[in-house]
PDB file of C-alpha atoms in Angstrom:
ATOM      1  CA  MET K   3       0.000   0.000   0.000  1.00  0.00           C
ATOM      2  CA  GLY K   4       1.566   3.226  -1.165  1.00  0.00           C
ATOM      3  CA  TRP K   5       1.191   6.846  -0.140  1.00  0.00           C
ATOM      4  CA  SER K   6      -1.397   7.482  -2.828  1.00  0.00           C
ATOM      5  CA  ASP K   7      -3.546   4.615  -1.462  1.00  0.00           C
ATOM      6  CA  ILE K   8      -3.211   5.909   2.102  1.00  0.00           C
ATOM      7  CA  THR K   9      -4.065   9.448   0.967  1.00  0.00           C
ATOM      8  CA  GLY K  10      -7.108   8.173  -0.941  1.00  0.00           C
ATOM      9  CA  LEU K  11      -8.279   6.051   2.016  1.00  0.00           C
ATOM     10  CA  SER K  12      -7.758   8.996   4.393  1.00  0.00           C
ATOM     11  CA  SER K  13      -9.844  11.208   2.121  1.00  0.00           C
ATOM     12  CA  VAL K  14     -12.670   8.637   2.142  1.00  0.00           C
ATOM     13  CA  VAL K  15     -12.555   8.324   5.967  1.00  0.00           C
ATOM     14  CA  ILE K  16     -12.600  12.109   6.373  1.00  0.00           C
ATOM     15  CA  ALA K  17     -15.511  12.425   3.917  1.00  0.00           C
ATOM     16  CA  VAL K  18     -17.517   9.700   5.739  1.00  0.00           C
ATOM     17  CA  CYS K  19     -16.839  11.385   9.110  1.00  0.00           C
ATOM     18  CA  ALA K  20     -17.896  14.761   7.692  1.00  0.00           C
ATOM     19  CA  LEU K  21     -21.088  13.218   6.286  1.00  0.00           C
ATOM     20  CA  ALA K  22     -21.907  11.545   9.627  1.00  0.00           C
ATOM     21  CA  LEU K  23     -21.284  14.791  11.510  1.00  0.00           C
ATOM     22  CA  THR K  24     -23.463  16.730   9.051  1.00  0.00           C
ATOM     23  CA  ILE K  25     -26.326  14.232   9.454  1.00  0.00           C
ATOM     24  CA  TRP K  26     -26.036  14.387  13.261  1.00  0.00           C
ATOM     25  CA  GLN K  27     -25.933  18.190  13.182  1.00  0.00           C
ATOM     26  CA  GLY K  28     -29.016  18.277  10.930  1.00  0.00           C
ATOM     27  CA  LYS K  29     -30.941  16.104  13.396  1.00  0.00           C
ATOM     28  CA  GLN K  30     -29.906  18.362  16.291  1.00  0.00           C
ATOM     29  CA  ILE K  31     -31.050  21.451  14.392  1.00  0.00           C
ATOM     30  CA  GLN K  32     -34.379  19.792  13.579  1.00  0.00           C
ATOM     31  CA  LYS K  33     -34.842  18.853  17.258  1.00  0.00           C
ATOM     32  CA  HIS K  34     -34.025  22.424  18.297  1.00  0.00           C
ATOM     33  CA  ASN K  35     -36.411  23.875  15.715  1.00  0.00           C
ATOM     34  CA  ARG K  36     -39.261  21.666  16.934  1.00  0.00           C
ATOM     35  CA  LEU K  37     -38.683  22.739  20.515  1.00  0.00           C
ATOM     36  CA  SER K  38     -38.381  26.390  19.550  1.00  0.00           C
ATOM     37  CA  VAL K  39     -41.939  26.467  18.152  1.00  0.00           C
ATOM     38  CA  LYS K  40     -43.636  24.263  20.763  1.00  0.00           C
ATOM     39  CA  PRO K  41     -46.936  25.798  21.948  1.00  0.00           C
ATOM     40  CA  HIS K  42     -48.244  25.408  25.497  1.00  0.00           C
ATOM     41  CA  LEU K  43     -51.816  26.410  26.326  1.00  0.00           C
ATOM     42  CA  ALA K  44     -52.910  27.105  29.881  1.00  0.00           C
ATOM     43  CA  THR K  45     -55.960  28.549  31.585  1.00  0.00           C
ATOM     44  CA  TRP K  46     -55.801  31.238  34.211  1.00  0.00           C
ATOM     45  CA  SER K  47     -58.655  32.401  36.390  1.00  0.00           C
ATOM     46  CA  HIS K  48     -58.802  35.444  38.583  1.00  0.00           C
ATOM     47  CA  SER K  49     -61.439  37.444  40.334  1.00  0.00           C
ATOM     48  CA  ASP K  50     -62.237  40.659  42.101  1.00  0.00           C
ATOM     49  CA  GLU K  51     -64.715  39.783  44.837  1.00  0.00           C
ATOM     50  CA  ASP K  52     -65.320  43.446  45.694  1.00  0.00           C
ATOM     51  CA  GLU K  53     -66.530  44.080  42.133  1.00  0.00           C
ATOM     52  CA  GLY K  54     -68.152  40.647  41.697  1.00  0.00           C
ATOM     53  CA  VAL K  55     -66.006  39.898  38.623  1.00  0.00           C
ATOM     54  CA  TYR K  56     -64.620  36.500  37.627  1.00  0.00           C
ATOM     55  CA  LEU K  57     -62.410  35.908  34.542  1.00  0.00           C
ATOM     56  CA  VAL K  58     -61.059  32.827  32.798  1.00  0.00           C
ATOM     57  CA  GLU K  59     -58.262  33.407  30.296  1.00  0.00           C
ATOM     58  CA  LEU K  60     -56.589  31.109  27.811  1.00  0.00           C
ATOM     59  CA  ILE K  61     -52.887  31.809  27.389  1.00  0.00           C
ATOM     60  CA  ASN K  62     -50.333  30.399  24.966  1.00  0.00           C
ATOM     61  CA  ASN K  63     -47.204  30.607  27.087  1.00  0.00           C
ATOM     62  CA  GLY K  64     -45.242  28.321  24.780  1.00  0.00           C
ATOM     63  CA  LEU K  65     -42.643  29.243  22.205  1.00  0.00           C
ATOM     64  CA  GLY K  66     -44.759  28.928  19.077  1.00  0.00           C
ATOM     65  CA  PRO K  67     -48.303  29.192  17.712  1.00  0.00           C
ATOM     66  CA  ALA K  68     -50.988  26.711  18.783  1.00  0.00           C
ATOM     67  CA  VAL K  69     -53.268  25.639  15.931  1.00  0.00           C
ATOM     68  CA  ILE K  70     -56.625  24.780  17.510  1.00  0.00           C
ATOM     69  CA  THR K  71     -58.123  21.521  16.231  1.00  0.00           C
ATOM     70  CA  LYS K  72     -60.932  20.961  18.762  1.00  0.00           C
ATOM     71  CA  PHE K  73     -62.596  23.009  21.516  1.00  0.00           C
ATOM     72  CA  THR K  74     -65.073  21.211  23.793  1.00  0.00           C
ATOM     73  CA  LEU K  75     -66.855  21.847  27.075  1.00  0.00           C
ATOM     74  CA  SER K  76     -68.507  19.261  29.270  1.00  0.00           C
ATOM     75  CA  LEU K  77     -70.583  19.319  32.435  1.00  0.00           C
ATOM     76  CA  ASP K  78     -70.555  16.357  34.807  1.00  0.00           C
ATOM     77  CA  GLY K  79     -68.779  14.335  32.116  1.00  0.00           C
ATOM     78  CA  ARG K  80     -71.352  15.038  29.374  1.00  0.00           C
ATOM     79  CA  PRO K  81     -70.343  17.150  26.352  1.00  0.00           C
ATOM     80  CA  ILE K  82     -72.240  20.394  25.860  1.00  0.00           C
ATOM     81  CA  GLU K  83     -73.389  20.802  22.261  1.00  0.00           C
ATOM     82  CA  GLY K  84     -73.807  24.074  20.406  1.00  0.00           C
ATOM     83  CA  GLN K  85     -72.287  26.530  17.970  1.00  0.00           C
ATOM     84  CA  GLY K  86     -69.891  29.340  18.832  1.00  0.00           C
ATOM     85  CA  THR K  87     -70.362  30.536  22.402  1.00  0.00           C
ATOM     86  CA  GLU K  88     -73.571  28.509  22.966  1.00  0.00           C
ATOM     87  CA  PRO K  89     -71.829  25.776  25.003  1.00  0.00           C
ATOM     88  CA  ILE K  90     -70.387  28.373  27.396  1.00  0.00           C
ATOM     89  CA  GLU K  91     -73.775  30.082  27.742  1.00  0.00           C
ATOM     90  CA  LYS K  92     -75.485  26.728  28.446  1.00  0.00           C
ATOM     91  CA  LEU K  93     -72.816  25.844  30.991  1.00  0.00           C
ATOM     92  CA  LEU K  94     -73.297  29.123  32.848  1.00  0.00           C
ATOM     93  CA  LYS K  95     -77.083  28.718  32.899  1.00  0.00           C
ATOM     94  CA  ASP K  96     -76.734  25.230  34.384  1.00  0.00           C
ATOM     95  CA  LEU K  97     -74.112  26.181  36.968  1.00  0.00           C
ATOM     96  CA  PHE K  98     -75.357  29.600  38.056  1.00  0.00           C
ATOM     97  CA  GLN K  99     -79.128  29.476  37.561  1.00  0.00           C
ATOM     98  CA  GLU K 100     -79.800  30.812  41.068  1.00  0.00           C
ATOM     99  CA  PHE K 101     -77.531  33.854  40.608  1.00  0.00           C
ATOM    100  CA  SER K 102     -77.944  37.110  38.735  1.00  0.00           C
ATOM    101  CA  TYR K 103     -74.971  37.922  36.500  1.00  0.00           C
ATOM    102  CA  LYS K 104     -73.865  39.321  33.170  1.00  0.00           C
ATOM    103  CA  SER K 105     -71.295  37.521  31.072  1.00  0.00           C
ATOM    104  CA  LYS K 106     -69.108  37.797  28.002  1.00  0.00           C
ATOM    105  CA  GLN K 107     -67.815  34.691  26.252  1.00  0.00           C
ATOM    106  CA  ALA K 108     -65.274  33.931  23.570  1.00  0.00           C
ATOM    107  CA  TYR K 109     -65.038  30.926  21.312  1.00  0.00           C
ATOM    108  CA  ILE K 110     -61.899  29.729  19.593  1.00  0.00           C
ATOM    109  CA  ALA K 111     -62.727  28.042  16.303  1.00  0.00           C
ATOM    110  CA  LYS K 112     -61.022  25.072  14.701  1.00  0.00           C
ATOM    111  CA  GLY K 113     -58.057  26.198  12.638  1.00  0.00           C
ATOM    112  CA  TYR K 114     -57.350  29.317  14.682  1.00  0.00           C
ATOM    113  CA  ALA K 115     -53.605  29.813  15.239  1.00  0.00           C
ATOM    114  CA  MET K 116     -53.100  31.276  18.696  1.00  0.00           C
ATOM    115  CA  ALA K 117     -49.845  33.196  18.645  1.00  0.00           C
ATOM    116  CA  GLU K 118     -47.052  32.824  21.155  1.00  0.00           C
ATOM    117  CA  LYS K 119     -47.824  34.856  24.327  1.00  0.00           C
ATOM    118  CA  GLU K 120     -51.382  35.577  23.128  1.00  0.00           C
ATOM    119  CA  LYS K 121     -54.140  35.788  25.741  1.00  0.00           C
ATOM    120  CA  CYS K 122     -57.858  35.376  25.191  1.00  0.00           C
ATOM    121  CA  VAL K 123     -60.560  36.038  27.780  1.00  0.00           C
ATOM    122  CA  LEU K 124     -62.769  32.961  27.391  1.00  0.00           C
ATOM    123  CA  LEU K 125     -65.214  34.073  30.048  1.00  0.00           C
ATOM    124  CA  GLU K 126     -65.928  37.216  32.020  1.00  0.00           C
ATOM    125  CA  MET K 127     -68.721  37.176  34.591  1.00  0.00           C
ATOM    126  CA  LYS K 128     -70.006  40.070  36.651  1.00  0.00           C
ATOM    127  CA  PHE K 129     -72.331  39.096  39.463  1.00  0.00           C
ATOM    128  CA  ASP K 130     -74.951  41.454  40.897  1.00  0.00           C
ATOM    129  CA  GLU K 131     -74.273  42.777  44.380  1.00  0.00           C
ATOM    130  CA  LYS K 132     -77.129  40.660  45.719  1.00  0.00           C
ATOM    131  CA  SER K 133     -75.571  37.413  44.475  1.00  0.00           C
ATOM    132  CA  CYS K 134     -73.107  37.082  47.374  1.00  0.00           C
ATOM    133  CA  ILE K 135     -70.913  34.427  45.758  1.00  0.00           C
ATOM    134  CA  THR K 136     -67.218  34.056  46.563  1.00  0.00           C
ATOM    135  CA  LYS K 137     -64.366  33.010  44.299  1.00  0.00           C
ATOM    136  CA  THR K 138     -64.338  29.656  46.115  1.00  0.00           C
ATOM    137  CA  GLY K 139     -68.069  29.261  45.457  1.00  0.00           C
ATOM    138  CA  ILE K 140     -67.553  29.991  41.766  1.00  0.00           C
ATOM    139  CA  GLU K 141     -64.632  27.580  41.491  1.00  0.00           C
ATOM    140  CA  ASP K 142     -66.612  24.867  43.305  1.00  0.00           C
ATOM    141  CA  LYS K 143     -69.319  25.191  40.658  1.00  0.00           C
ATOM    142  CA  PHE K 144     -66.771  25.185  37.811  1.00  0.00           C
ATOM    143  CA  ALA K 145     -65.259  21.981  39.250  1.00  0.00           C
ATOM    144  CA  ARG K 146     -68.199  20.169  37.620  1.00  0.00           C
ATOM    145  CA  ALA K 147     -67.150  21.474  34.201  1.00  0.00           C
ATOM    146  CA  ALA K 148     -64.248  20.555  31.943  1.00  0.00           C
ATOM    147  CA  LEU K 149     -62.616  22.392  29.068  1.00  0.00           C
ATOM    148  CA  THR K 150     -60.672  20.335  26.538  1.00  0.00           C
ATOM    149  CA  ILE K 151     -58.686  21.968  23.767  1.00  0.00           C
ATOM    150  CA  GLU K 152     -56.810  19.886  21.227  1.00  0.00           C
ATOM    151  CA  TYR K 153     -54.119  21.754  19.321  1.00  0.00           C
ATOM    152  CA  GLU K 154     -51.014  21.278  17.190  1.00  0.00           C
ATOM    153  CA  SER K 155     -47.671  22.912  16.593  1.00  0.00           C
ATOM    154  CA  PHE K 156     -46.730  23.975  13.071  1.00  0.00           C
ATOM    155  CA  TYR K 157     -44.721  20.725  12.912  1.00  0.00           C
ATOM    156  CA  GLY K 158     -47.961  18.753  13.372  1.00  0.00           C
ATOM    157  CA  GLU K 159     -47.212  17.643  16.944  1.00  0.00           C
ATOM    158  CA  LYS K 160     -50.502  17.083  18.747  1.00  0.00           C
ATOM    159  CA  PHE K 161     -51.264  18.340  22.260  1.00  0.00           C
ATOM    160  CA  VAL K 162     -54.301  18.508  24.519  1.00  0.00           C
ATOM    161  CA  LEU K 163     -55.193  20.905  27.328  1.00  0.00           C
ATOM    162  CA  SER K 164     -57.673  19.397  29.755  1.00  0.00           C
ATOM    163  CA  THR K 165     -58.933  21.179  32.859  1.00  0.00           C
ATOM    164  CA  GLU K 166     -60.565  17.927  33.948  1.00  0.00           C
ATOM    165  CA  ASP K 167     -57.283  16.225  34.747  1.00  0.00           C
ATOM    166  CA  GLU K 168     -55.277  19.465  34.912  1.00  0.00           C
ATOM    167  CA  SER K 169     -52.962  18.319  32.158  1.00  0.00           C
ATOM    168  CA  ASN K 170     -51.364  19.688  29.075  1.00  0.00           C
ATOM    169  CA  ASN K 171     -50.050  16.559  27.467  1.00  0.00           C
ATOM    170  CA  LYS K 172     -48.470  15.804  24.174  1.00  0.00           C
ATOM    171  CA  ILE K 173     -50.303  13.123  22.220  1.00  0.00           C
ATOM    172  CA  ASN K 174     -48.177  10.400  20.575  1.00  0.00           C
ATOM    173  CA  GLN K 175     -44.976  11.636  22.126  1.00  0.00           C
ATOM    174  CA  ASP K 176     -41.913  11.624  19.906  1.00  0.00           C
ATOM    175  CA  PRO K 177     -39.091   9.837  21.773  1.00  0.00           C
ATOM    176  CA  GLN K 178     -36.536  11.873  19.791  1.00  0.00           C
ATOM    177  CA  LEU K 179     -37.788  15.104  21.364  1.00  0.00           C
ATOM    178  CA  ASN K 180     -37.702  13.674  24.862  1.00  0.00           C
ATOM    179  CA  ALA K 181     -34.394  11.825  24.605  1.00  0.00           C
ATOM    180  CA  LYS K 182     -31.759  13.103  26.998  1.00  0.00           C
ATOM    181  CA  HIS K 183     -28.382  13.810  25.498  1.00  0.00           C
TER     182      HIS K 183
END
């Protein structure tokens, strides 16, 4: 084996190593890109008992847009049917029929892309002074209800937000994203 053979073999080894490193680097970049656009939806409730106001907000506190694929409400385990804000209105009538209040609702339709850091007030309730309901009383009533939102990242990764089991889980988890290196 002469110097020209050794030089040729060395060139092949270097090329194969460079190719392997490039493939590995490409996979790392893809993993990083997926994580850098991962949405994360959460609900947040707050109230002002002095004013009789109760709010529920939906927040995308992830790093990328959340594309909504399904938005459902249920009461005592049964789905509430309706178009637009009807399910929220029906839920409020069932839960707070003995109270006097005014409310504003929002509905997030299938296909809506909720931007990173975007907030949406899903529900705002203002109770009359005579209602005498506390934040704890409101939350006890809402404990019978569940909000489930299915959504995706722009990479097609599927997630679900469920207030019923207080989770925000990825569906069909990709072991590559969760592998520890």
